[in-house]
């Protein structure tokens, strides 16, 4: 796709979460902690599941992919934001901005699809346990995840490609903490109706479509759980489902809202807070909700830590 004239814009200014100098160090420390927590949690999940043969099942295969997506998504925005918090000149090159749009849009769509796949996996396991090994066999899982990543790439390539067709001849100040599609479209002096339509359609397919699949799956799961006679079993199942639903609803509602409303309704301060919820908070919560509260994962993690401790002791001898 041929790139049109961007006039004299070679870089953008990122306002960040706050332009007040007294908040910069606090925000730097806060988001450094959040970023390290997200990296640690998601890397632990990937390493633990990969090294434990007991966890080589469809559910944990999907969890690994969710963690990889979370690692990529939070690394797209936070490192540059942390760098800018310490710099007086908070800029990002034009191509750097386009790269952020491409990578973040990719992970955003892929995460929505993975969450739907995870919900469907649990639906089959709980509602149709006798058919689980047939429906969620290895080749199906591999094809499913390949489709998720490829769909995310295509969606991102299309949306980013049409951004490159726009001209930016007015302000180059992005009132956001990274280059996200809606905030960049707001700056263009070209007609962005096609871009907004594409973003809206992607939101319908990836956001609302995945959300419907996820919520429908949990509806049938909860209906099956209600038939459990054991009170303790019901309590445990409801605890797990409710925590999953909280994260799912938080992610889908905020992401769908951001990409479905027109640029005329753009409110920088409100939209920045909403973006933090699905781009920063969910990558921290996902490892806790989906994995670290799981007995099998915790046991595998303890074994991994013991193996590392033994290796360190042997290495010291």
Short mmCIF file of C-alpha atoms in Angstrom, two decimals:
data_model
loop_
_atom_site.label_atom_id
_atom_site.label_comp_id
_atom_site.label_asym_id
_atom_site.label_seq_id
_atom_site.Cartn_x
_atom_site.Cartn_y
_atom_site.Cartn_z
CA UNK A 1 0.00 0.00 0.00
CA UNK A 2 1.56 3.28 -1.09
CA UNK A 3 2.19 5.82 1.63
CA UNK A 4 0.66 9.23 1.05
CA UNK A 5 2.21 12.53 2.02
CA UNK A 6 2.43 13.10 5.76
CA UNK A 7 3.54 16.72 5.18
CA UNK A 8 6.21 17.77 7.67
CA UNK A 9 5.25 15.38 10.46
CA UNK A 10 8.24 13.19 11.27
CA UNK A 11 7.50 12.70 14.95
CA UNK A 12 4.67 13.00 17.44
CA UNK A 13 4.56 14.43 20.96
CA UNK A 14 3.02 12.13 23.57
CA UNK A 15 1.32 14.02 26.39
CA UNK A 16 1.26 10.93 28.62
CA UNK A 17 -1.08 10.23 31.50
CA UNK A 18 -0.29 13.60 33.06
CA UNK A 19 1.68 16.64 31.97
CA UNK A 20 2.17 17.84 35.55
CA UNK A 21 5.89 17.58 36.52
CA UNK A 22 5.15 16.64 40.15
CA UNK A 23 3.43 13.41 39.06
CA UNK A 24 6.12 12.16 36.67
CA UNK A 25 8.29 10.30 39.19
CA UNK A 26 5.27 8.77 40.94
CA UNK A 27 3.89 7.52 37.61
CA UNK A 28 7.32 6.21 36.65
CA UNK A 29 7.63 4.17 39.85
CA UNK A 30 4.02 2.95 39.70
CA UNK A 31 4.15 1.76 36.08
CA UNK A 32 7.64 0.30 36.49
CA UNK A 33 6.21 -1.89 39.27
CA UNK A 34 3.16 -2.80 37.16
CA UNK A 35 5.32 -3.61 34.14
CA UNK A 36 7.70 -5.80 36.15
CA UNK A 37 4.73 -7.58 37.77
CA UNK A 38 3.19 -8.28 34.35
CA UNK A 39 6.49 -9.51 32.90
CA UNK A 40 7.21 -11.73 35.90
CA UNK A 41 3.71 -13.22 36.11
CA UNK A 42 3.36 -13.97 32.41
CA UNK A 43 6.92 -15.30 32.00
CA UNK A 44 6.41 -17.59 34.99
CA UNK A 45 3.26 -18.97 33.38
CA UNK A 46 5.03 -19.62 30.06
CA UNK A 47 8.08 -21.27 31.70
CA UNK A 48 6.03 -23.29 34.21
CA UNK A 49 3.62 -24.71 31.64
CA UNK A 50 6.38 -25.37 29.09
CA UNK A 51 8.56 -27.30 31.57
CA UNK A 52 5.73 -29.33 33.16
CA UNK A 53 4.49 -32.26 31.04
CA UNK A 54 1.38 -32.54 33.23
CA UNK A 55 0.27 -29.14 31.98
CA UNK A 56 0.58 -29.97 28.29
CA UNK A 57 -3.19 -29.82 27.76
CA UNK A 58 -5.40 -27.62 25.54
CA UNK A 59 -6.35 -25.29 28.42
CA UNK A 60 -2.75 -24.53 29.33
CA UNK A 61 -1.71 -24.31 25.68
CA UNK A 62 -4.24 -21.50 25.33
CA UNK A 63 -2.96 -19.92 28.56
CA UNK A 64 0.58 -19.83 27.19
CA UNK A 65 -0.65 -17.94 24.14
CA UNK A 66 -2.60 -15.50 26.33
CA UNK A 67 0.56 -14.84 28.35
CA UNK A 68 2.64 -14.31 25.19
CA UNK A 69 0.05 -11.83 23.91
CA UNK A 70 0.06 -10.02 27.27
CA UNK A 71 3.86 -9.83 27.25
CA UNK A 72 3.82 -8.30 23.78
CA UNK A 73 0.91 -5.93 24.37
CA UNK A 74 2.24 -4.37 27.58
CA UNK A 75 5.75 -4.13 26.10
CA UNK A 76 4.42 -2.12 23.16
CA UNK A 77 3.34 0.84 25.30
CA UNK A 78 4.93 0.83 28.75
CA UNK A 79 8.71 0.97 28.03
CA UNK A 80 8.31 4.04 25.80
CA UNK A 81 5.99 5.64 28.36
CA UNK A 82 8.55 5.05 31.14
CA UNK A 83 11.29 6.53 28.95
CA UNK A 84 9.18 9.62 28.26
CA UNK A 85 8.37 10.10 31.95
CA UNK A 86 12.10 10.68 32.56
CA UNK A 87 12.62 12.85 29.48
CA UNK A 88 11.78 16.52 29.04
CA UNK A 89 10.99 16.02 25.34
CA UNK A 90 8.28 13.32 25.12
CA UNK A 91 8.46 12.38 21.45
CA UNK A 92 8.07 9.30 19.29
CA UNK A 93 9.17 9.00 15.66
CA UNK A 94 6.47 8.66 13.01
CA UNK A 95 7.51 5.09 12.13
CA UNK A 96 7.78 4.26 15.82
CA UNK A 97 4.21 5.46 16.26
CA UNK A 98 3.01 3.35 13.31
CA UNK A 99 4.82 0.34 14.80
CA UNK A 100 3.01 0.83 18.11
CA UNK A 101 -0.36 1.02 16.31
CA UNK A 102 0.39 -2.16 14.35
CA UNK A 103 1.65 -4.25 17.29
CA UNK A 104 -0.99 -3.10 19.75
CA UNK A 105 -3.88 -3.57 17.31
CA UNK A 106 -2.49 -7.04 16.58
CA UNK A 107 -2.38 -8.06 20.24
CA UNK A 108 -5.75 -6.45 21.00
CA UNK A 109 -7.60 -8.50 18.39
CA UNK A 110 -5.67 -11.69 19.16
CA UNK A 111 -6.35 -11.45 22.90
CA UNK A 112 -10.10 -11.09 22.30
CA UNK A 113 -10.07 -14.26 20.20
CA UNK A 114 -7.92 -16.20 22.69
CA UNK A 115 -10.25 -15.32 25.57
CA UNK A 116 -13.16 -16.63 23.50
CA UNK A 117 -11.22 -19.83 22.69
CA UNK A 118 -10.43 -20.32 26.39
CA UNK A 119 -14.09 -19.89 27.33
CA UNK A 120 -15.12 -22.39 24.66
CA UNK A 121 -12.48 -24.84 25.91
CA UNK A 122 -13.93 -24.66 29.45
CA UNK A 123 -17.45 -25.02 28.03
CA UNK A 124 -16.53 -28.25 26.25
CA UNK A 125 -14.62 -29.58 29.29
CA UNK A 126 -17.48 -28.93 31.73
CA UNK A 127 -20.59 -29.36 29.59
CA UNK A 128 -19.37 -32.10 27.23
CA UNK A 129 -16.55 -33.89 29.10
CA UNK A 130 -16.91 -37.16 27.16
CA UNK A 131 -16.29 -35.37 23.86
CA UNK A 132 -13.51 -33.08 25.14
CA UNK A 133 -10.54 -35.09 23.86
CA UNK A 134 -12.14 -35.36 20.43
CA UNK A 135 -13.21 -31.71 20.06
CA UNK A 136 -10.08 -30.15 21.64
CA UNK A 137 -7.49 -32.52 20.17
CA UNK A 138 -3.95 -31.27 19.55
CA UNK A 139 -4.27 -30.46 15.84
CA UNK A 140 -7.48 -28.51 16.44
CA UNK A 141 -5.80 -26.42 19.15
CA UNK A 142 -2.79 -25.67 16.94
CA UNK A 143 -5.01 -24.67 14.01
CA UNK A 144 -7.19 -22.57 16.32
CA UNK A 145 -4.25 -20.62 17.73
CA UNK A 146 -2.65 -20.23 14.29
CA UNK A 147 -5.95 -18.78 13.09
CA UNK A 148 -6.06 -16.40 16.06
CA UNK A 149 -2.58 -14.99 15.39
CA UNK A 150 -3.12 -14.78 11.62
CA UNK A 151 -6.50 -13.04 12.03
CA UNK A 152 -4.87 -10.55 14.41
CA UNK A 153 -2.06 -9.87 11.92
CA UNK A 154 -4.45 -9.33 9.00
CA UNK A 155 -6.75 -7.04 11.00
CA UNK A 156 -3.79 -4.98 12.23
CA UNK A 157 -2.17 -4.80 8.80
CA UNK A 158 -5.38 -3.50 7.20
CA UNK A 159 -6.04 -0.85 9.87
CA UNK A 160 -2.40 0.27 10.03
CA UNK A 161 -2.09 0.29 6.25
CA UNK A 162 -4.96 2.74 5.93
CA UNK A 163 -3.42 4.97 8.61
CA UNK A 164 -0.40 5.30 6.30
CA UNK A 165 -2.76 6.75 3.67
CA UNK A 166 -3.63 9.69 5.92
CA UNK A 167 -2.05 13.13 6.04
CA UNK A 168 -1.06 14.77 9.32
CA UNK A 169 -0.74 18.46 8.60
CA UNK A 170 -2.04 20.08 11.77
CA UNK A 171 -1.05 19.27 15.35
CA UNK A 172 1.42 16.46 16.10
CA UNK A 173 0.51 16.31 19.81
CA UNK A 174 -1.08 13.00 20.82
CA UNK A 175 -3.01 13.33 24.07
CA UNK A 176 -2.26 9.76 25.10
CA UNK A 177 0.56 7.73 26.66
CA UNK A 178 1.22 5.75 23.46
CA UNK A 179 0.14 5.67 19.82
CA UNK A 180 -3.26 3.99 19.79
CA UNK A 181 -5.40 4.03 16.65
CA UNK A 182 -8.27 6.30 17.85
CA UNK A 183 -5.94 8.95 19.30
CA UNK A 184 -3.82 9.09 16.13
CA UNK A 185 -6.85 9.25 13.81
CA UNK A 186 -8.00 12.31 15.75
CA UNK A 187 -4.92 14.24 14.51
CA UNK A 188 -5.37 13.57 10.81
CA UNK A 189 -6.50 16.33 8.47
CA UNK A 190 -7.69 13.71 5.95
CA UNK A 191 -11.10 12.09 5.73
CA UNK A 192 -11.00 9.30 8.35
CA UNK A 193 -14.50 7.90 7.75
CA UNK A 194 -13.08 4.75 6.09
CA UNK A 195 -10.62 4.25 8.97
CA UNK A 196 -13.41 4.59 11.52
CA UNK A 197 -15.58 2.15 9.58
CA UNK A 198 -12.78 -0.42 9.49
CA UNK A 199 -12.13 0.01 13.21
CA UNK A 200 -15.86 -0.32 13.90
CA UNK A 201 -16.12 -3.52 11.81
CA UNK A 202 -13.05 -4.98 13.53
CA UNK A 203 -14.62 -4.14 16.88
CA UNK A 204 -17.82 -5.94 15.89
CA UNK A 205 -16.00 -9.08 14.68
CA UNK A 206 -13.14 -9.30 17.19
CA UNK A 207 -14.63 -7.52 20.18
CA UNK A 208 -18.37 -8.15 20.20
CA UNK A 209 -18.15 -11.48 18.38
CA UNK A 210 -15.59 -12.85 20.86
CA UNK A 211 -17.53 -11.37 23.76
CA UNK A 212 -20.74 -13.15 22.67
CA UNK A 213 -18.90 -16.48 22.36
CA UNK A 214 -17.26 -15.99 25.78
CA UNK A 215 -20.41 -14.96 27.64
CA UNK A 216 -22.48 -17.68 25.96
CA UNK A 217 -19.91 -20.28 26.98
CA UNK A 218 -19.95 -19.09 30.59
CA UNK A 219 -23.76 -19.08 30.59
CA UNK A 220 -23.84 -22.80 29.74
CA UNK A 221 -20.99 -23.44 32.19
CA UNK A 222 -22.88 -21.76 35.03
CA UNK A 223 -26.06 -23.62 34.09
CA UNK A 224 -24.16 -26.90 34.35
CA UNK A 225 -22.53 -25.83 37.63
CA UNK A 226 -25.96 -25.21 39.17
CA UNK A 227 -26.71 -28.90 38.70
CA UNK A 228 -23.77 -29.90 40.90
CA UNK A 229 -25.11 -31.38 44.13
CA UNK A 230 -22.02 -30.71 46.23
CA UNK A 231 -22.18 -27.29 47.93
CA UNK A 232 -18.39 -27.13 48.08
CA UNK A 233 -18.18 -27.98 44.39
CA UNK A 234 -20.65 -25.24 43.50
CA UNK A 235 -18.80 -22.71 45.65
CA UNK A 236 -15.44 -23.53 44.03
CA UNK A 237 -16.88 -23.42 40.51
CA UNK A 238 -18.67 -20.11 41.11
CA UNK A 239 -15.50 -18.61 42.59
CA UNK A 240 -13.49 -19.59 39.50
CA UNK A 241 -16.15 -18.51 36.99
CA UNK A 242 -16.83 -15.18 38.71
CA UNK A 243 -13.14 -14.20 38.74
CA UNK A 244 -12.82 -15.16 35.06
CA UNK A 245 -15.95 -13.18 34.17
CA UNK A 246 -14.73 -10.06 35.99
CA UNK A 247 -11.51 -9.98 33.93
CA UNK A 248 -13.34 -10.85 30.68
CA UNK A 249 -16.01 -8.16 31.16
CA UNK A 250 -13.36 -5.59 32.15
CA UNK A 251 -11.35 -6.33 29.02
CA UNK A 252 -14.17 -6.56 26.47
CA UNK A 253 -16.22 -3.61 27.74
CA UNK A 254 -13.31 -1.16 27.81
CA UNK A 255 -11.73 -2.30 24.53
CA UNK A 256 -15.04 -2.35 22.65
CA UNK A 257 -15.96 1.11 23.95
CA UNK A 258 -12.61 2.61 22.86
CA UNK A 259 -12.83 1.41 19.27
CA UNK A 260 -16.57 1.68 18.65
CA UNK A 261 -17.21 5.33 19.51
CA UNK A 262 -16.53 7.96 16.80
CA UNK A 263 -13.62 10.41 17.02
CA UNK A 264 -16.12 13.22 17.67
CA UNK A 265 -16.83 11.63 21.06
CA UNK A 266 -13.12 11.36 21.91
CA UNK A 267 -12.37 12.46 25.49
CA UNK A 268 -8.59 12.26 26.13
CA UNK A 269 -8.54 11.99 29.93
CA UNK A 270 -11.42 9.51 30.12
CA UNK A 271 -10.10 7.40 27.24
CA UNK A 272 -6.59 7.23 28.73
CA UNK A 273 -7.97 5.78 31.96
CA UNK A 274 -10.08 3.27 30.02
CA UNK A 275 -7.06 2.27 27.91
CA UNK A 276 -5.00 1.63 31.06
CA UNK A 277 -7.63 -0.90 32.19
CA UNK A 278 -7.37 -3.19 29.14
CA UNK A 279 -3.77 -2.50 28.06
CA UNK A 280 -2.01 -2.43 31.45
CA UNK A 281 -4.22 -3.86 34.21
CA UNK A 282 -5.47 -7.00 32.44
CA UNK A 283 -1.95 -8.26 31.57
CA UNK A 284 -1.21 -8.11 35.31
CA UNK A 285 -4.49 -9.73 36.36
CA UNK A 286 -4.60 -12.53 33.77
CA UNK A 287 -1.73 -14.62 35.24
CA UNK A 288 -3.26 -14.32 38.71
CA UNK A 289 -6.85 -15.07 37.72
CA UNK A 290 -6.28 -17.77 35.11
CA UNK A 291 -3.17 -19.54 36.37
CA UNK A 292 -1.62 -18.63 39.70
CA UNK A 293 -4.91 -19.39 41.51
CA UNK A 294 -4.87 -22.84 39.89
CA UNK A 295 -3.64 -25.73 42.07
CA UNK A 296 -1.98 -27.56 39.17
CA UNK A 297 -0.04 -24.48 38.10
CA UNK A 298 1.00 -23.65 41.67
CA UNK A 299 2.26 -27.21 42.19
CA UNK A 300 4.19 -27.11 38.89
CA UNK A 301 5.62 -23.71 39.86
CA UNK A 302 6.79 -25.07 43.23
CA UNK A 303 8.51 -28.00 41.48
CA UNK A 304 10.17 -25.60 39.04
CA UNK A 305 11.47 -23.44 41.90
CA UNK A 306 12.79 -26.54 43.71
CA UNK A 307 14.60 -27.68 40.56
CA UNK A 308 16.16 -24.24 40.18
CA UNK A 309 17.25 -24.24 43.82
CA UNK A 310 18.84 -27.69 43.45
CA UNK A 311 20.60 -26.59 40.24
CA UNK A 312 21.97 -23.51 42.03
CA UNK A 313 23.22 -25.62 44.94
CA UNK A 314 24.92 -28.08 42.59
CA UNK A 315 26.44 -25.21 40.68
CA UNK A 316 27.82 -23.70 43.89
CA UNK A 317 29.53 -26.98 44.89
#
